[in-house]
Coordinates of N, CA and C in Angstrom, one line a residue:
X4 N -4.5 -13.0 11.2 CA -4.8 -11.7 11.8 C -3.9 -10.7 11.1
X5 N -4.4 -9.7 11.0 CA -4.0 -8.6 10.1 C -3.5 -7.3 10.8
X6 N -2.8 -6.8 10.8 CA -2.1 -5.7 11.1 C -3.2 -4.3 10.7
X7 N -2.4 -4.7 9.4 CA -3.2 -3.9 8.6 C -4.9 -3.2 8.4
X8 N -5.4 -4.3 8.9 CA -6.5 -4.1 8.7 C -6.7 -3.9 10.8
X9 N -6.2 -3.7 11.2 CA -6.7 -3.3 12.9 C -6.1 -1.6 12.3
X10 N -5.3 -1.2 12.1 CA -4.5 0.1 11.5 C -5.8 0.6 10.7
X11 N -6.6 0.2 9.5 CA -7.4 0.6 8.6 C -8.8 0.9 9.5
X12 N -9.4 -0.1 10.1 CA -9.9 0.2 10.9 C -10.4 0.9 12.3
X13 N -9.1 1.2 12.7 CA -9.0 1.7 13.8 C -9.3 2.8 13.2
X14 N -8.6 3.9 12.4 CA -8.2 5.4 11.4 C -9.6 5.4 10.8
X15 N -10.7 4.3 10.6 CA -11.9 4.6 9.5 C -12.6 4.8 11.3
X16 N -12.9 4.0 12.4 CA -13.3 4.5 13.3 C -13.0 5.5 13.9
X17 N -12.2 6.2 13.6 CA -11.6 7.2 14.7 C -12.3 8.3 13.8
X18 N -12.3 8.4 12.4 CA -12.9 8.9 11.5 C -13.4 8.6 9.8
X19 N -14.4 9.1 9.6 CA -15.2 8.2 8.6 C -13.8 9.2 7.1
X20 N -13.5 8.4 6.5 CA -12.7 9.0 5.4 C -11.9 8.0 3.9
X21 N -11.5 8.4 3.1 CA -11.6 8.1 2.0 C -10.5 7.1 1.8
X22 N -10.0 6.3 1.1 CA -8.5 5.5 1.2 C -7.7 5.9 0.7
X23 N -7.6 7.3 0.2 CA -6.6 8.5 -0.2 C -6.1 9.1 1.1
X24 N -7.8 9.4 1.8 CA -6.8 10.0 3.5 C -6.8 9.1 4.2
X25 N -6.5 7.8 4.1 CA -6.1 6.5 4.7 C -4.4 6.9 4.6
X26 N -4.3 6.7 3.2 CA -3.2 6.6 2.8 C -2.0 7.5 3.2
X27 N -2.8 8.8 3.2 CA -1.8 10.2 4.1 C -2.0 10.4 5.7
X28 N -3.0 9.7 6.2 CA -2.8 9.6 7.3 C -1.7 8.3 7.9
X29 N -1.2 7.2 7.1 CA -0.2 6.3 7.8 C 0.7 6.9 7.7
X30 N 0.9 8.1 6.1 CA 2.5 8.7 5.9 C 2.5 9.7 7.2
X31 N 1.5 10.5 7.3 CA 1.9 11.4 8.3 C 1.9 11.2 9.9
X32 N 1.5 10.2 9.9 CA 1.8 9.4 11.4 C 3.0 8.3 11.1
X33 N 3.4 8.6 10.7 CA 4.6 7.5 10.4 C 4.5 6.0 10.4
X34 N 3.4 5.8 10.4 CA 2.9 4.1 10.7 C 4.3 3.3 10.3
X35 N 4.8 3.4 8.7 CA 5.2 2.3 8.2 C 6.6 2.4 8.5
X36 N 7.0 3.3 10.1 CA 8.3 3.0 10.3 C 8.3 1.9 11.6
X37 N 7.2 1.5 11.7 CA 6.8 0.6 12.7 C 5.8 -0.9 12.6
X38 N 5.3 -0.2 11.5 CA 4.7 -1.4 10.5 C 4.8 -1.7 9.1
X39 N 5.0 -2.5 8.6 CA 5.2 -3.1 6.7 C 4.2 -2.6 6.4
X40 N 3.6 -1.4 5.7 CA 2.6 -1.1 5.2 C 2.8 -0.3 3.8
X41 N 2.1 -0.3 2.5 CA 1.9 0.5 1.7 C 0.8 1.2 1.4
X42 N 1.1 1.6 0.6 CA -0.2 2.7 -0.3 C -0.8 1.7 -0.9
X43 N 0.1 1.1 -1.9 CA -1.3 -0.3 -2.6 C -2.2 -1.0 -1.6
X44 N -1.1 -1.5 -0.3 CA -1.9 -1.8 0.7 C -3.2 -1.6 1.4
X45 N -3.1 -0.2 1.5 CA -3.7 0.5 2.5 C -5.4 0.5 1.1
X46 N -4.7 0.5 0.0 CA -6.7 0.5 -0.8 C -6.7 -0.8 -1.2
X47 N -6.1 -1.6 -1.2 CA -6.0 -3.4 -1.0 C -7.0 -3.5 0.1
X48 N -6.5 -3.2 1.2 CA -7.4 -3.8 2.0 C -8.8 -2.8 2.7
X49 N -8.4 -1.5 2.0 CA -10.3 -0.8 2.1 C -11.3 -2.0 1.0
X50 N -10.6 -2.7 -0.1 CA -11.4 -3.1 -0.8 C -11.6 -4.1 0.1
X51 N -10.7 -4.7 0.5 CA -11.3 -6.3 1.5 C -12.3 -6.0 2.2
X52 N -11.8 -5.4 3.3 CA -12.7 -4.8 4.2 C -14.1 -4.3 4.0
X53 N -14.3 -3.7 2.8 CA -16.0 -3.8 2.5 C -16.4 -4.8 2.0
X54 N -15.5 -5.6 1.2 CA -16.2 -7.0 0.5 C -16.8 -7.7 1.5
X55 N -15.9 -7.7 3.0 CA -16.4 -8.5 4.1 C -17.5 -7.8 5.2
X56 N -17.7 -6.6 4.6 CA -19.1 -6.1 5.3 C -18.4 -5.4 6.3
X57 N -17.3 -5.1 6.8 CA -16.5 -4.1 7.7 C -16.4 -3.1 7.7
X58 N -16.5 -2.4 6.7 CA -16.9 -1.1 6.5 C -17.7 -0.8 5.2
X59 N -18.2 0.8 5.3 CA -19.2 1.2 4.2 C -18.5 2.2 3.2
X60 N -18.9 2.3 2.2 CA -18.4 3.4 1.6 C -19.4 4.1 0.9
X61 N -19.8 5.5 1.1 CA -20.8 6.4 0.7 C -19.9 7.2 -0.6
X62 N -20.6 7.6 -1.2 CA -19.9 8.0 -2.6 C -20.3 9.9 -2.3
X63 N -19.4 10.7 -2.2 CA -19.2 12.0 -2.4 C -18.8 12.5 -3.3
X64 N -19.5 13.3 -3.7 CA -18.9 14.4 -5.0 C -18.9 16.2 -4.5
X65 N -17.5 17.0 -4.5 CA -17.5 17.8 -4.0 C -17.1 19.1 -5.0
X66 N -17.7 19.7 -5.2 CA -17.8 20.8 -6.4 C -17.4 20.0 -7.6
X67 N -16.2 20.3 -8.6 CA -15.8 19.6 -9.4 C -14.4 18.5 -9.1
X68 N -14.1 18.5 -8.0 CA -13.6 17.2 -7.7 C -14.5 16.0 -7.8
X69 N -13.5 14.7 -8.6 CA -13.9 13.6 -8.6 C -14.6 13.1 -7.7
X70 N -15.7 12.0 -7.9 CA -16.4 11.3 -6.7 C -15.3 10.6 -6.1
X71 N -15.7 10.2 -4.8 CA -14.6 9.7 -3.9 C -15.3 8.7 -3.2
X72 N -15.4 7.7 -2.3 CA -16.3 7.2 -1.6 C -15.4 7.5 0.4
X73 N -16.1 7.6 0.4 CA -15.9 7.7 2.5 C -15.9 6.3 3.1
X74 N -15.4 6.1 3.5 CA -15.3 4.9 4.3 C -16.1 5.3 5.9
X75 N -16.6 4.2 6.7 CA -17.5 4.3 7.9 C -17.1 2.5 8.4
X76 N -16.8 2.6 9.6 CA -17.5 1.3 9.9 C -18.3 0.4 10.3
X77 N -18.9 -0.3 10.0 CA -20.5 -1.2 10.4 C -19.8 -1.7 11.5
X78 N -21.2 -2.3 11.8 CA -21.4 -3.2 13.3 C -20.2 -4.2 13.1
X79 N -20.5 -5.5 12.1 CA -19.7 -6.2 12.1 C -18.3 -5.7 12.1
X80 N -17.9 -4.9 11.4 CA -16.8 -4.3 11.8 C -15.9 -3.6 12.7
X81 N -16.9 -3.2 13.9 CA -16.8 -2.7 15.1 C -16.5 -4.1 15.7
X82 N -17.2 -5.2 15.7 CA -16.7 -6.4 16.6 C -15.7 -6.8 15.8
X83 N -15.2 -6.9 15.0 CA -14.5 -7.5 14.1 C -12.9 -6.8 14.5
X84 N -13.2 -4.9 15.1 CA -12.0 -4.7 15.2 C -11.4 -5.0 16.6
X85 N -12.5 -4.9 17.6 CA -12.3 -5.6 19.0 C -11.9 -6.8 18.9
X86 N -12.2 -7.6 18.3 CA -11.7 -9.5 18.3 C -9.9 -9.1 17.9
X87 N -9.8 -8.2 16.7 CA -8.3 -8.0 16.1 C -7.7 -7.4 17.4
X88 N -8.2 -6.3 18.1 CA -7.7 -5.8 19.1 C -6.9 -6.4 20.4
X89 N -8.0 -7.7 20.7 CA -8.1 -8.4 22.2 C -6.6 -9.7 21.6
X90 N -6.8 -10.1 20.0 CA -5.5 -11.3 19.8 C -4.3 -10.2 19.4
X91 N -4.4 -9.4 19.3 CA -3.1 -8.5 19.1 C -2.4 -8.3 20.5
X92 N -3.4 -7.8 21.3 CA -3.0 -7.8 22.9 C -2.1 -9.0 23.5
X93 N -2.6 -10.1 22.7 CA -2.5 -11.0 23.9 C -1.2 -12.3 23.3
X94 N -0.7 -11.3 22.1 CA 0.3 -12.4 20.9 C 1.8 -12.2 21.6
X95 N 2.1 -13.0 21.6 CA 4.1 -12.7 22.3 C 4.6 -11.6 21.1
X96 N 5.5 -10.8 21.9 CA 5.6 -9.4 21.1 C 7.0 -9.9 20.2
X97 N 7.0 -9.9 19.2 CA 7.5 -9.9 17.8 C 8.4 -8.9 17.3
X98 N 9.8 -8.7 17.2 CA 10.8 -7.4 16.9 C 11.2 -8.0 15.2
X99 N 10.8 -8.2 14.2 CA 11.7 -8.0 13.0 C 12.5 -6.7 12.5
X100 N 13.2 -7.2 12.4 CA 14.5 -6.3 12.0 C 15.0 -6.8 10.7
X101 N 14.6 -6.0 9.4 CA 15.6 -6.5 8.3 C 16.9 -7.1 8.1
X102 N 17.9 -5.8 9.0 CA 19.1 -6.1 9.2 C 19.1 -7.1 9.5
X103 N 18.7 -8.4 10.3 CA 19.0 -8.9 10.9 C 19.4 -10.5 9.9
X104 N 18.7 -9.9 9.0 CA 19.2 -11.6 8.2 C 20.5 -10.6 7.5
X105 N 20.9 -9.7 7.0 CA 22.5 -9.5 6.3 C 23.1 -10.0 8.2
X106 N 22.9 -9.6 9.2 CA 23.9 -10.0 10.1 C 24.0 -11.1 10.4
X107 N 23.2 -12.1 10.1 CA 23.1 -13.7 10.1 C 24.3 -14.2 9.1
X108 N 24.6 -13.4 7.7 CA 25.0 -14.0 7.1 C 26.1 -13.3 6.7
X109 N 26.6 -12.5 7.6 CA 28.3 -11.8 7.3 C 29.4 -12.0 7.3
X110 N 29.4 -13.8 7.8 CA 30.5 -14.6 7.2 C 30.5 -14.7 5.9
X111 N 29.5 -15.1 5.0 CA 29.6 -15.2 3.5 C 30.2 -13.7 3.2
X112 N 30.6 -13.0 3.4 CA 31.2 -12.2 2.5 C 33.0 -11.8 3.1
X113 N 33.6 -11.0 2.8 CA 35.1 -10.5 3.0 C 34.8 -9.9 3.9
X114 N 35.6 -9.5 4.9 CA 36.0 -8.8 5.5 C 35.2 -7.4 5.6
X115 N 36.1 -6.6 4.6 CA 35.9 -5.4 4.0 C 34.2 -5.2 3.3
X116 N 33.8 -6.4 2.9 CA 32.4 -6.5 2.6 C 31.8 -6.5 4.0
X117 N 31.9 -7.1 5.2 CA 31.5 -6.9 6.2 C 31.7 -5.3 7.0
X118 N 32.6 -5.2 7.0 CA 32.8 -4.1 7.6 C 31.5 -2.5 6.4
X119 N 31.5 -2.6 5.7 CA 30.8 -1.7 5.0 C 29.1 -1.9 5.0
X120 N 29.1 -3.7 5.2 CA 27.7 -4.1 5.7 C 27.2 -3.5 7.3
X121 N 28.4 -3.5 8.2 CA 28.0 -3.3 9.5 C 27.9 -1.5 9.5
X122 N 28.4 -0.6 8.9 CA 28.7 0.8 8.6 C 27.1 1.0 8.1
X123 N 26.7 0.6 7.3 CA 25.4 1.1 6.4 C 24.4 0.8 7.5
X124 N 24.3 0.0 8.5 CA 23.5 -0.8 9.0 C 23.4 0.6 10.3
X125 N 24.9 0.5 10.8 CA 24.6 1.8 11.8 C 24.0 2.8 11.2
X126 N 24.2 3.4 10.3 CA 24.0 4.3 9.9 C 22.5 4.5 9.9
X127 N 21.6 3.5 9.5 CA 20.5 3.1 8.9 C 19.7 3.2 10.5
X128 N 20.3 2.8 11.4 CA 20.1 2.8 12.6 C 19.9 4.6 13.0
X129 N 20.9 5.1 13.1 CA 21.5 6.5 13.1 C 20.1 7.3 12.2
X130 N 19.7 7.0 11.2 CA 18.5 7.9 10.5 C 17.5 7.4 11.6
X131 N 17.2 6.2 11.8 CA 15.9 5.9 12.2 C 15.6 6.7 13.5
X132 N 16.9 6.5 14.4 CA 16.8 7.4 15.8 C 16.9 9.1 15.3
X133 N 17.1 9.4 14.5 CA 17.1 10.8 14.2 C 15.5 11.3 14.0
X134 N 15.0 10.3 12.7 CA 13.6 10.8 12.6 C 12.7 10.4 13.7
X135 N 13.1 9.4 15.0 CA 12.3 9.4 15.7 C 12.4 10.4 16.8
X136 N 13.4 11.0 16.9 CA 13.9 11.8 18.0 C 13.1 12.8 17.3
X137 N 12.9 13.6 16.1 CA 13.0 14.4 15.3 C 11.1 14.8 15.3
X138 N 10.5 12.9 15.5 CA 8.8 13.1 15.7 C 8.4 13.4 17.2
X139 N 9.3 12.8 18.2 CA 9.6 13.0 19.4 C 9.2 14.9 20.2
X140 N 10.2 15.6 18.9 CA 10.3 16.7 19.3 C 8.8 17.4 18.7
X141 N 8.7 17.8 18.0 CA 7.6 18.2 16.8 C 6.3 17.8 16.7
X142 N 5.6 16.6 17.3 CA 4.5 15.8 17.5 C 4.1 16.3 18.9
X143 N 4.2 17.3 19.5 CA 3.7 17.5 20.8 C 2.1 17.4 21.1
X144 N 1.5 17.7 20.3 CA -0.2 17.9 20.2 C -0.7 16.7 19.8
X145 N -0.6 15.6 19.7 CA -1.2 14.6 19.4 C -1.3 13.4 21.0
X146 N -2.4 12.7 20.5 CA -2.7 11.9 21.4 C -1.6 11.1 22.6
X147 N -2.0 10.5 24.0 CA -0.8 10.1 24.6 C -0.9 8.5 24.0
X148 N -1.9 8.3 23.0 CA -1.3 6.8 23.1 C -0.3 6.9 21.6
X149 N -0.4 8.0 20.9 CA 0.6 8.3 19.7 C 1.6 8.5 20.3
X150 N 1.7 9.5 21.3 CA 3.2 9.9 22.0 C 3.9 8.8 22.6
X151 N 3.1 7.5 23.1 CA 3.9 6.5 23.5 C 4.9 5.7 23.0
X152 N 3.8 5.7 21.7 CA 4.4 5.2 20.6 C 5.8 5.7 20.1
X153 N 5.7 6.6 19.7 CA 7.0 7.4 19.2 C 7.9 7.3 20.2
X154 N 7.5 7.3 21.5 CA 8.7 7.3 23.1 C 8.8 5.5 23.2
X155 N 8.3 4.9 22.8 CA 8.8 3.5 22.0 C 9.8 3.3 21.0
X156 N 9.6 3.9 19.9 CA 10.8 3.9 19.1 C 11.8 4.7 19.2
X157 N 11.6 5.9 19.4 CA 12.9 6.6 20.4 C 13.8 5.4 21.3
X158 N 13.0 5.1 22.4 CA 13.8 4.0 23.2 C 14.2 2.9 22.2
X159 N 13.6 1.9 21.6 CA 14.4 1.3 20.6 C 15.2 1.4 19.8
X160 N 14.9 2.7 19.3 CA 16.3 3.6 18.4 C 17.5 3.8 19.5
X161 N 17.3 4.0 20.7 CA 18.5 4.1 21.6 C 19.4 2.7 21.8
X162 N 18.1 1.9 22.0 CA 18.7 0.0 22.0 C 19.1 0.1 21.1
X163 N 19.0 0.2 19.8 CA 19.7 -0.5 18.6 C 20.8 0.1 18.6
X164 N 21.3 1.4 18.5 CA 22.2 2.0 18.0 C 23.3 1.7 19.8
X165 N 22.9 1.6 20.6 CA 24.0 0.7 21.4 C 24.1 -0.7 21.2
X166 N 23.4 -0.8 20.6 CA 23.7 -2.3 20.2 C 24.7 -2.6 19.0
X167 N 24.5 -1.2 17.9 CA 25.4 -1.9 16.7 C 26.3 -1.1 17.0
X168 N 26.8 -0.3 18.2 CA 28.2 -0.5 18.3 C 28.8 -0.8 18.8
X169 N 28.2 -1.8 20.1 CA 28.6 -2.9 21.0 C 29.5 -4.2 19.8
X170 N 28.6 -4.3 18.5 CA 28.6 -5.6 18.1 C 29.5 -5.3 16.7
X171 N 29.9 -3.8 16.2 CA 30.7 -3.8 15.5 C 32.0 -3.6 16.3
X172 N 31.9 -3.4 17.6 CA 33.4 -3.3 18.0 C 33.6 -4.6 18.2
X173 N 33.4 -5.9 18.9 CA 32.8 -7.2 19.0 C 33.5 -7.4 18.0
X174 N 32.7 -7.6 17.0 CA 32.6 -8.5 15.2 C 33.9 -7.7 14.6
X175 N 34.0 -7.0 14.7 CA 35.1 -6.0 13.6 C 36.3 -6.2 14.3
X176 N 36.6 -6.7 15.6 CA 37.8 -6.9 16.2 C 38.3 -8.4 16.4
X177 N 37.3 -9.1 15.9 CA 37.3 -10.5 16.6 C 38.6 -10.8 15.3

């Protein structure tokens, strides 16, 4: 099961569009601060996705801009995004955190290597709650299940960042 492709689909049903405004639509919704996703990705898997009959692509040519093709999605792919929808729903909810393997392994280094490991890590924390606070404020006009979203990572951005200074005062004093 694919992330990616419930994300690609969902954005080609919500509206029929190209895998260029695939592509600017995950940057400007922030998708990939909440999911592993790229740009190669994101036309990686428009190409899957039609190979497997999930969506269509109509070829447009608009004054002298290059042809483009539009993405739509078929029947099959209307059930195909409900099946992704209903096992997404129903999967034990999943938190990866990069940091979390350097903090697994902050014995292997010094001290002072630690300490500048656990520093970058807040910090990293510290950006992410800023830009989420930052989408929080400025995203007012968009959908409430986008606004949840964002009032999701805001609250997690609050968890983490009491957490890494719970756990550097903790680790840094032990």
């Amino acid at each position: 099961m694919s992330t990616i492709d419930l994300i690609v689909l969902g954005m080609i049903k919500e509206k029929e569009q190209s895998a260029y405004d695939l592509q600017k639509n995950v940057e400007h919704r922030n998708i990939s601060k909440w999911v592993k996703v790229s740009t190669p990705s994101i036309y990686k898997k428009v190409v899957h996705l039609e190979e497997k009959g999930y969506i269509k692509g109509n070829i447009l040519k608009e004054g002298n801009m290059p042809q483009k093709s539009i993405y739509h999605i078929t029947d099959k792919g209307d059930k195909y995004f409900f099946e992704l929808m209903k096992k997404s729903s129903m999967q034990i909810v999943n938190v990866f955190l990069d940091f979390n393997a350097v903090v697994t392994n902050l014995e292997m280094v010094s001290k002072l290597e630690q300490k500048e490991l656990i520093e970058s890590i807040n910090y990293q924390i510290y950006q992410f709650q800023n830009a989420v606070t930052q989408l929080e404020k400025h995203r007012v006009d968009i959908p409430l299940t986008r606004k949840t979203i964002i009032k999701q990572q805001v609250l997690l951005s609050e968890a983490l960042n009491k957490w890494i200074k719970d756990f550097s005062k903790l680790y840094l004093e032990e």
